[in-house]
């Protein structure tokens, strides 16, 4: 029987809650619902041990991880499985580069460091990457901050035989995935796109941050969809949605003879689930590669990342 | 410059209206909207000449084809392009096998016979196929009646060097196409399907026939979607919809940790456009193969047909 | 403090499950969510005691009412409140008029008999009404079978000082309610209705019966909506919906200058809740009137009934 | 036969296009589709003569009104009726109070001045009101700028026997109307509102202005809906929608026993039609009152205005 992958996480938000609860759910129920790859490099979805966690929220530091994931502003729901104390106490995250050594020390025993903090603090992201290098641990960057796209950093991970995966994870299932599939379908069938729009509504802290800084994400979403006929309505932060996202998509097209074709879609999904469903694969890929002595970027992760090495920063 | 394909049509219903009007639209506007293949074997979408047409409606027989396509119960809309008289007078269709020779004689000058009458009269379909054989003309069967699936008939077309395409065309874009794409997407992303339903509403004569004989089509649609978790609501004939079809699709699934994912889709499309967009390719394939001396079934048509040779009758 | 109303129920299906569970829910939680009238004639929604229950299902007869309501084909969900044994054992319902006396005897202690069996057995309905007369108990007919519309029966209840309410309850909130409100709104604002359709999907046994006998209900629904421009799609029985009903409504209209106005609505609701929310009022009206010595039909129930005395049978 | 009402308009945007085209449409087609009141005080919807028009766009000034209404950024569609030249040349609108006399002079022959410029310039609105006073013409303010709510101004109109109607017109049919009706329906039926949201998407210049200055309108819409459980997503300016507005409404509620009730609505409507459908009534009310010698505010206009005299400025 294969040994579980040992993971440390940075950030104890909704995505970490979904990941940690999900691992526990699959381990204890034996269920395989909603899983993309039930086994990856010999590792099942329950074969992950979280061995360390870092956060900067005063309320979360010092708490058991299995308590901390339910503290506000987290609002991912409690999954339907018993959750015993994890035995992992949330540690204070690093604030500047002087703390790299402390973090590296705390990574002892970990094989992978999953960086799952909010986007927008590239120095912090890279400081954690330095700590991973120092500790001999693989690094997975799920944020849009440039880490794997930093050529010099990537080279150093490669040289050290340490996997470095990033940047910015592509959700398992979300608005972009559905919108893109519909537009691709139109094209495959020979229809002509006339116009399309996308409205995204959500209730997480992440969503609130995006609403306050909409431009970056909007651009990134447009890229993901890949057509200039697609218009993005401003994101709507609706707290009562909790960790649910609701999207309204419309596609207007023309078929044979110019006749009208319309598609209206309403999608409801839990954003943090979409992240966890991909993180579980990135972690397993990184752990397996580390064990096999493969350092640097891993091509098998390409479909799971929005901005892999080589794309614009 | 390539010579236009010469086509005779059986049935002057909505699908023929969409085909004939569309050919005229593309020829005169130069537009390419809504076209799957702008060129196929050197033939553009406007490079089709309709040289004969057969119908059994008293009102349509004896009228110019470009008038007959607008007679009730046809309700496909008038496309936005001038439509001069076609010069083709609708002829009386055959009622029994004694008239095969008359029809064969009337096919002089045609390269392809497109059989586009209502489904449900297999003897009639095969009588027209006999006429095509007699006249040395390729045959395309768009109905669900077994013609290309009749092994002995297929062998005779093959032996005669005449293409035989069928049976039952797959629409360019319709409910099954969208539903199937969504279910495939779910599977690709690793989500677990919980339940799904499909409601189809339409206002054509074809739709009325299906409502009165729902079982065949319902089964065929289930096959097209390919999952036993998909439930089909009874078809609804709503005359005010005219040649539009409206479909309501729902997909309930589970993502990571069993969290809920919902998709609700409303699709609006003109059914006859979906047929014409595929017929235009079947005609061009058949004409090109005839000219090249290739008889029998054509593998390149596989994606355009629901029940090709070898599938159950 | 007012004494609770004593009720006997005929039929232990979903509607009775919703009623019985709901009374328990409101009594124990003190909640007032989803209630039309928190108090009616001094009676709260928890001030109802079910004192007898009749069913014909072998599986249900002889079981405690609080167990029987969860037996198949019932599929109304378990509400979020503890449910102790009721102490009421489900009795065998009457099959023919020879059993009227037995039932009347079993009604001892009841003030109201709520007839909540499936529609379509008018003789049975009237036999229970006879039992109520014999026992001196008010009668509420929630089915579309003619009871209160039988003039001679109504006169006898009136003469006996016993309330008789019916026929056919109007749901608290369902497709007709929403559709009617939208059409009324259009009219109030001066828009011109062009077309409208309604699709109803459900998963209860009642729904299955309607699908198999669609004509009556369809006509009744059309009456409820009150416009000949409204088209009803056939009902769809989708077992996975359980006691949920899903309706798709479309309204196409014209505003100023003939410009288009479209409304598309998706409604999701539990049918048995809509019934229980009205039954709770009919029971309280009947009990209060009985106590006040008012017999016959009660005008205050008019808005809760689809076919009151005087309407066509 | 009654004499037509003589109207002057300020602002030659979409709302004026809809009004002017609509009057012509009803006059020439005799149609009554989409009209709230076919006759009001003896005046039909076609019994309006536009006798003067003011704009500040260089492109519109000097053009015939029936040309100017189609100039960008106007994008209200061309209605289906011939539109001859109006004979009314668009005049330069006033920029400051020094031009009041010029405008008053140009109002000779008008009975009503309809102020239909963009909201947000209260001084301009009041300067036109002064011109109306000077010219002895009734004034209708369709913007949210305070005019009728200015007590001293209202008194002067009253003293002069001139009607003054305002402020801010309530659309004939729009998102607020539908949302309010649904919430009222829930309440009438005794359901408990859990949450609700509203997304508005539009493509007019007015919409673009609102998107850039969202706060005022958002607040005003919340007031119109009247519940703190209703959340408004940010307005989305999607140019391809033209003068159409699309709204997505969601209502989550609880029925009997706390069971879930969901309503999802998609509304599509032309905003300028909703304005014209109300302006036609305000004009007729004002003209009729002027002829009858009734000055000041008219209570019969209350339902057509969002901020009548006495409400907060």
Coordinates of N, CA, C and O in Angstrom, one line a residue, chain A residues 189-257:
Chain A
X189 N -20.3 22.8 -34.7 CA -21.4 22.5 -35.5 C -21.6 23.5 -36.6 O -22.6 23.5 -37.3
X190 N -20.8 24.5 -36.7 CA -20.8 25.5 -37.8 C -21.8 26.6 -37.6 O -22.1 27.3 -38.6
X191 N -22.2 26.9 -36.4 CA -23.1 28.0 -36.1 C -22.2 29.3 -36.0 O -21.0 29.2 -35.7
X192 N -22.8 30.4 -36.3 CA -22.1 31.7 -36.2 C -22.5 32.4 -34.9 O -23.7 32.7 -34.7
X193 N -21.5 32.7 -34.1 CA -21.8 33.5 -32.9 C -22.2 34.9 -33.1 O -21.5 35.6 -33.9
X194 N -23.3 35.3 -32.6 CA -23.7 36.7 -32.7 C -23.3 37.5 -31.5 O -22.7 38.6 -31.6
X195 N -23.7 37.1 -30.4 CA -23.3 37.8 -29.1 C -23.5 36.8 -28.0 O -24.1 35.8 -28.1
X196 N -22.8 37.1 -26.9 CA -22.9 36.3 -25.7 C -22.6 37.1 -24.5 O -21.8 38.1 -24.5
X197 N -23.2 36.8 -23.4 CA -22.8 37.5 -22.1 C -22.8 36.5 -21.0 O -23.2 35.3 -21.1
X198 N -22.1 36.9 -19.9 CA -21.9 36.1 -18.8 C -22.1 37.0 -17.5 O -21.5 38.1 -17.5
X199 N -22.9 36.5 -16.6 CA -23.1 37.2 -15.3 C -22.6 36.3 -14.2 O -23.1 35.1 -14.2
X200 N -21.8 36.7 -13.3 CA -21.3 35.9 -12.2 C -21.7 36.5 -10.9 O -21.4 37.7 -10.7
X201 N -22.4 35.7 -10.1 CA -22.8 36.2 -8.7 C -22.2 35.3 -7.7 O -22.3 34.0 -7.9
X202 N -21.7 35.8 -6.6 CA -21.1 34.9 -5.6 C -21.1 35.6 -4.2 O -21.4 36.8 -4.1
X203 N -20.8 34.8 -3.2 CA -20.9 35.3 -1.9 C -19.7 35.1 -1.0 O -19.8 35.3 0.2
X204 N -18.6 34.7 -1.6 CA -17.4 34.4 -0.8 C -16.6 35.7 -0.6 O -16.7 36.7 -1.4
X205 N -15.6 35.6 0.3 CA -14.7 36.7 0.5 C -13.9 37.0 -0.8 O -13.6 38.1 -1.2
X206 N -13.5 35.9 -1.4 CA -12.8 36.0 -2.7 C -13.6 36.8 -3.7 O -13.1 37.6 -4.4
X207 N -14.8 36.5 -3.7 CA -15.7 37.2 -4.7 C -15.8 38.6 -4.3 O -15.7 39.5 -5.2
X208 N -15.9 38.9 -3.0 CA -15.9 40.3 -2.6 C -14.6 41.1 -3.1 O -14.7 42.2 -3.6
X209 N -13.5 40.4 -2.9 CA -12.2 41.0 -3.4 C -12.2 41.3 -4.9 O -11.8 42.3 -5.4
X210 N -12.8 40.3 -5.6 CA -12.8 40.5 -7.1 C -13.7 41.6 -7.5 O -13.4 42.4 -8.4
X211 N -14.9 41.8 -6.8 CA -15.8 42.9 -7.1 C -15.1 44.2 -6.9 O -15.3 45.2 -7.6
X212 N -14.2 44.3 -5.8 CA -13.6 45.5 -5.5 C -12.4 45.8 -6.5 O -12.0 46.9 -6.7
X213 N -11.9 44.7 -7.1 CA -10.8 44.8 -8.1 C -11.1 44.1 -9.3 O -10.5 43.0 -9.6
X214 N -12.2 44.5 -10.0 CA -12.7 43.7 -11.1 C -11.9 43.5 -12.3 O -12.0 42.5 -13.0
X215 N -11.0 44.5 -12.6 CA -10.5 44.5 -14.0 C -9.6 43.3 -14.3 O -9.7 42.7 -15.4
X216 N -8.7 42.9 -13.4 CA -7.8 41.8 -13.7 C -8.6 40.5 -14.0 O -8.4 39.9 -15.0
X217 N -9.6 40.2 -13.1 CA -10.3 38.9 -13.3 C -11.1 39.0 -14.5 O -11.2 38.0 -15.3
X218 N -11.7 40.1 -14.8 CA -12.6 40.2 -16.0 C -11.8 39.9 -17.2 O -12.2 39.1 -18.1
X219 N -10.6 40.5 -17.3 CA -9.7 40.3 -18.4 C -9.4 38.8 -18.5 O -9.4 38.2 -19.6
X220 N -9.0 38.2 -17.4 CA -8.6 36.8 -17.4 C -9.8 35.9 -17.8 O -9.6 34.9 -18.5
X221 N -11.0 36.3 -17.4 CA -12.1 35.5 -17.8 C -12.4 35.6 -19.3 O -12.7 34.6 -20.0
X222 N -12.2 36.8 -19.8 CA -12.4 37.0 -21.3 C -11.4 36.1 -22.0 O -11.7 35.5 -23.0
X223 N -10.1 36.1 -21.5 CA -9.2 35.2 -22.2 C -9.6 33.8 -22.2 O -9.5 33.1 -23.1
X224 N -10.1 33.4 -21.0 CA -10.5 32.0 -20.9 C -11.6 31.6 -21.9 O -11.7 30.5 -22.4
X225 N -12.5 32.6 -22.2 CA -13.6 32.3 -23.1 C -13.1 32.4 -24.6 O -13.5 31.7 -25.4
X226 N -12.3 33.4 -24.8 CA -11.6 33.5 -26.1 C -12.4 34.0 -27.3 O -12.3 33.5 -28.4
X227 N -13.3 35.0 -27.1 CA -14.0 35.6 -28.2 C -14.3 37.0 -27.8 O -14.7 37.3 -26.7
X228 N -14.2 37.9 -28.8 CA -14.5 39.3 -28.6 C -16.0 39.6 -28.7 O -16.4 40.7 -28.5
X229 N -16.8 38.6 -29.0 CA -18.2 38.8 -29.0 C -18.8 38.5 -27.7 O -20.0 38.6 -27.5
X230 N -18.0 38.1 -26.7 CA -18.5 37.7 -25.4 C -18.4 38.9 -24.5 O -17.3 39.5 -24.3
X231 N -19.5 39.3 -23.8 CA -19.4 40.4 -22.9 C -19.6 39.9 -21.5 O -20.4 39.1 -21.2
X232 N -18.8 40.5 -20.6 CA -18.8 40.1 -19.2 C -19.6 41.2 -18.4 O -19.1 42.3 -18.4
X233 N -20.7 40.9 -17.7 CA -21.3 41.8 -16.8 C -20.4 41.9 -15.6 O -19.7 41.0 -15.3
X234 N -20.5 43.0 -14.9 CA -19.7 43.1 -13.6 C -20.1 42.0 -12.6 O -21.3 41.6 -12.6
X235 N -19.1 41.6 -11.9 CA -19.4 40.6 -10.9 C -20.3 41.1 -9.8 O -20.2 42.3 -9.5
X236 N -21.1 40.3 -9.3 CA -22.1 40.7 -8.2 C -21.8 40.0 -6.9 O -21.9 38.7 -6.9
X237 N -21.5 40.7 -5.9 CA -21.2 40.1 -4.6 C -22.6 40.1 -3.8 O -23.1 41.1 -3.4
X238 N -23.1 38.9 -3.7 CA -24.4 38.7 -3.0 C -24.2 37.8 -1.8 O -24.1 36.6 -1.9
X239 N -23.9 38.4 -0.6 CA -23.5 37.6 0.6 C -24.4 36.4 0.8 O -23.9 35.3 1.3
X240 N -25.7 36.5 0.6 CA -26.5 35.3 1.0 C -26.2 34.1 0.2 O -26.7 33.0 0.5
X241 N -25.5 34.2 -0.9 CA -25.1 33.0 -1.7 C -24.1 32.1 -1.0 O -23.9 30.9 -1.4
X242 N -23.4 32.6 0.0 CA -22.4 31.8 0.7 C -21.3 31.4 -0.3 O -20.9 32.2 -1.1
X243 N -20.9 30.2 -0.3 CA -19.8 29.7 -1.2 C -20.4 29.3 -2.5 O -19.6 28.8 -3.4
X244 N -21.7 29.5 -2.8 CA -22.2 29.2 -4.1 C -21.9 30.3 -5.1 O -21.9 31.5 -4.7
X245 N -21.7 29.9 -6.3 CA -21.6 30.9 -7.4 C -22.8 30.6 -8.3 O -23.2 29.4 -8.6
X246 N -23.5 31.6 -8.7 CA -24.5 31.5 -9.7 C -24.1 32.3 -11.0 O -23.7 33.4 -10.9
X247 N -24.2 31.6 -12.1 CA -23.9 32.3 -13.4 C -25.0 32.2 -14.3 O -25.7 31.2 -14.4
X248 N -25.3 33.4 -15.0 CA -26.2 33.4 -16.1 C -25.5 33.6 -17.4 O -24.7 34.6 -17.5
X249 N -25.6 32.7 -18.3 CA -24.9 32.7 -19.6 C -26.0 32.9 -20.7 O -27.0 32.2 -20.6
X250 N -25.7 33.7 -21.7 CA -26.6 33.8 -22.8 C -25.7 33.7 -24.1 O -24.6 34.2 -24.1
X251 N -26.2 32.9 -25.0 CA -25.5 32.8 -26.3 C -26.5 33.0 -27.4 O -27.5 32.3 -27.5
X252 N -26.3 34.0 -28.3 CA -27.1 34.2 -29.4 C -26.3 33.8 -30.7 O -25.2 34.3 -30.8
X253 N -26.9 33.0 -31.5 CA -26.1 32.6 -32.7 C -27.0 32.5 -33.9 O -28.2 32.8 -33.8
X254 N -26.4 32.2 -35.0 CA -27.2 32.1 -36.3 C -26.9 30.7 -36.9 O -25.7 30.3 -37.0
X255 N -27.9 30.0 -37.3 CA -27.8 28.7 -37.9 C -28.0 28.9 -39.4 O -27.9 30.0 -40.0
X256 N -28.3 27.8 -40.1 CA -28.6 27.8 -41.5 C -29.5 28.9 -42.0 O -30.6 29.1 -41.3
X257 N -29.1 29.6 -43.0 CA -30.0 30.7 -43.5 C -30.1 31.9 -42.6 O -30.9 32.8 -42.9

